CSV table of C-alpha atoms in Angstrom, one decimal:
chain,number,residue,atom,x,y,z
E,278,UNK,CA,-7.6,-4.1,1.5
E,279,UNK,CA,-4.1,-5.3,2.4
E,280,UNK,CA,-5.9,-7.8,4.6
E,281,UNK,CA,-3.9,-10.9,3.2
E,282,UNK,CA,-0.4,-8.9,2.9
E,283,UNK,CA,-1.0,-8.1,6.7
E,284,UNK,CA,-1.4,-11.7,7.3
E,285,UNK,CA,1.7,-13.3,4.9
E,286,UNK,CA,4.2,-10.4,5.3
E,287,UNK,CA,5.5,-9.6,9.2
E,288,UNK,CA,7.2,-6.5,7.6
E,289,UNK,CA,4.5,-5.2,5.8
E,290,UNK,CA,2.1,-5.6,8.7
E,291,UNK,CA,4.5,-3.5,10.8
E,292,UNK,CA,4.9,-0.9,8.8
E,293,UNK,CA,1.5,-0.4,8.0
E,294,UNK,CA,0.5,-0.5,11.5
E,295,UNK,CA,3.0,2.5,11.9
E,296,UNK,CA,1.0,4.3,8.9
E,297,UNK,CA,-2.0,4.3,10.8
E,298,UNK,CA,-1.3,4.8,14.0
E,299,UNK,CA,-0.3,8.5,12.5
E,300,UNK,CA,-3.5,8.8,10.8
E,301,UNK,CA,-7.6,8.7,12.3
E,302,UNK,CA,-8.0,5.7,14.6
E,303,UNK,CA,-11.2,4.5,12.5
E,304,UNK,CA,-9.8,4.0,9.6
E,305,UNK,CA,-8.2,1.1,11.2
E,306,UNK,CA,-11.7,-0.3,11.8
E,307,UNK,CA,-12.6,0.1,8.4
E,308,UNK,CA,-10.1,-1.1,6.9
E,309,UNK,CA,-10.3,-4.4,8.8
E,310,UNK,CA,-14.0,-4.2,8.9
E,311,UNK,CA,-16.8,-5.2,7.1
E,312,UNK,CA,-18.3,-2.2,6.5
E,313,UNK,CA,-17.8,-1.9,2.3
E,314,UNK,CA,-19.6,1.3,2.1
E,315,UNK,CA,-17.7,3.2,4.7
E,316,UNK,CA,-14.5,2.0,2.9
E,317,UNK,CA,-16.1,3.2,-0.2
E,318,UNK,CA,-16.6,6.6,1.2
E,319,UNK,CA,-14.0,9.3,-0.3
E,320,UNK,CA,-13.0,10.5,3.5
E,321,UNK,CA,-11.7,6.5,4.2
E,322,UNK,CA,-10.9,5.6,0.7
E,323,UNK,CA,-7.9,7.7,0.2
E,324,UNK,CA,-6.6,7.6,3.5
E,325,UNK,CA,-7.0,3.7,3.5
E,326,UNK,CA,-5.1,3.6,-0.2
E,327,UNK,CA,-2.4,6.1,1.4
E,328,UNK,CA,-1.9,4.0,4.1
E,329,UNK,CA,-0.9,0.6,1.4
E,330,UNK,CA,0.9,2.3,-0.9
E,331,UNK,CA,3.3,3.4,1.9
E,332,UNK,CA,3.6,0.7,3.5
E,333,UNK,CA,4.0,-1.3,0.4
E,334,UNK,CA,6.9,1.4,-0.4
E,335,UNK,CA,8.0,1.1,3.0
E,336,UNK,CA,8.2,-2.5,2.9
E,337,UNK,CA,10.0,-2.5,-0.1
E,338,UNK,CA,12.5,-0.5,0.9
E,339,UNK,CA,13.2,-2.3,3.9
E,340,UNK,CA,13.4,-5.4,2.0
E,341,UNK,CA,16.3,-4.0,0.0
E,342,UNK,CA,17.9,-2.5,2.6
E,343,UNK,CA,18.6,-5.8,4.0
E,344,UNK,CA,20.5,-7.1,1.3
E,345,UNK,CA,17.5,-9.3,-0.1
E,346,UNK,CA,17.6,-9.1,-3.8
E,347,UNK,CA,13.9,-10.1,-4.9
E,348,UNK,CA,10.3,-10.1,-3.0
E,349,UNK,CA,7.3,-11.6,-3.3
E,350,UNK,CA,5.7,-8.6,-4.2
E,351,UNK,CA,6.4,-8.0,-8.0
E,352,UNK,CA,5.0,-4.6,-9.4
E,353,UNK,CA,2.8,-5.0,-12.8
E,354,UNK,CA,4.3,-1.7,-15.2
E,355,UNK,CA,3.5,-1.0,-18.6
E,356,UNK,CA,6.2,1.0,-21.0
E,357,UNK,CA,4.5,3.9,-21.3
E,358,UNK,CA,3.4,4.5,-25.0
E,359,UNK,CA,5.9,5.7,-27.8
E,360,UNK,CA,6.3,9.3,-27.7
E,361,UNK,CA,4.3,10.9,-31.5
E,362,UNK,CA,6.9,12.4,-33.3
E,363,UNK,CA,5.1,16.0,-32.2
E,364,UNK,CA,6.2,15.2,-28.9
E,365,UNK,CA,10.0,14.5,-29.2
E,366,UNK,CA,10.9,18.2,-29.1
């Protein structure tokens, strides 16, 4: 879980390192372990998902913030669906 953006992305890895330093000191093992059902234990799953999304935020804006225009991260969205005329009020 974020193993490979860790890895590739020097920003990414800091600012998730600065996620979990503020949060329980094994969810850093799990994370990077191989334990699969800890991870997929409620009390290390949402931490652990907290922890990406943040830094993947994080990241992004520190990206921008340096004047770089694109990243190779692109987000998949949808359009959400058309609004039924019920709705439009």
């Amino acid at each position: 879980m974020g193993r490979e953006l860790h890895g590739r992305f020097p920003v990414f890895a800091e600012v998730l390192d600065e996620v979990l330093s503020g949060l329980d000191p094994a969810l850093r093992e799990v994370i990077w372990g191989d334990d699969e059902p800890a991870l997929n234990r409620t009390v290390f799953t949402q931490p652990a998902l907290f922890a990406i999304e943040v830094a993947l935020y994080r990241s992004r804006r520190r990206h921008s913030a340096c004047g770089r225009t694109s990243w190779p991260v692109t987000p998949s969205v949808r359009s959400p669906p058309p609004m039924s005329p019920a709705c439009s009020h």
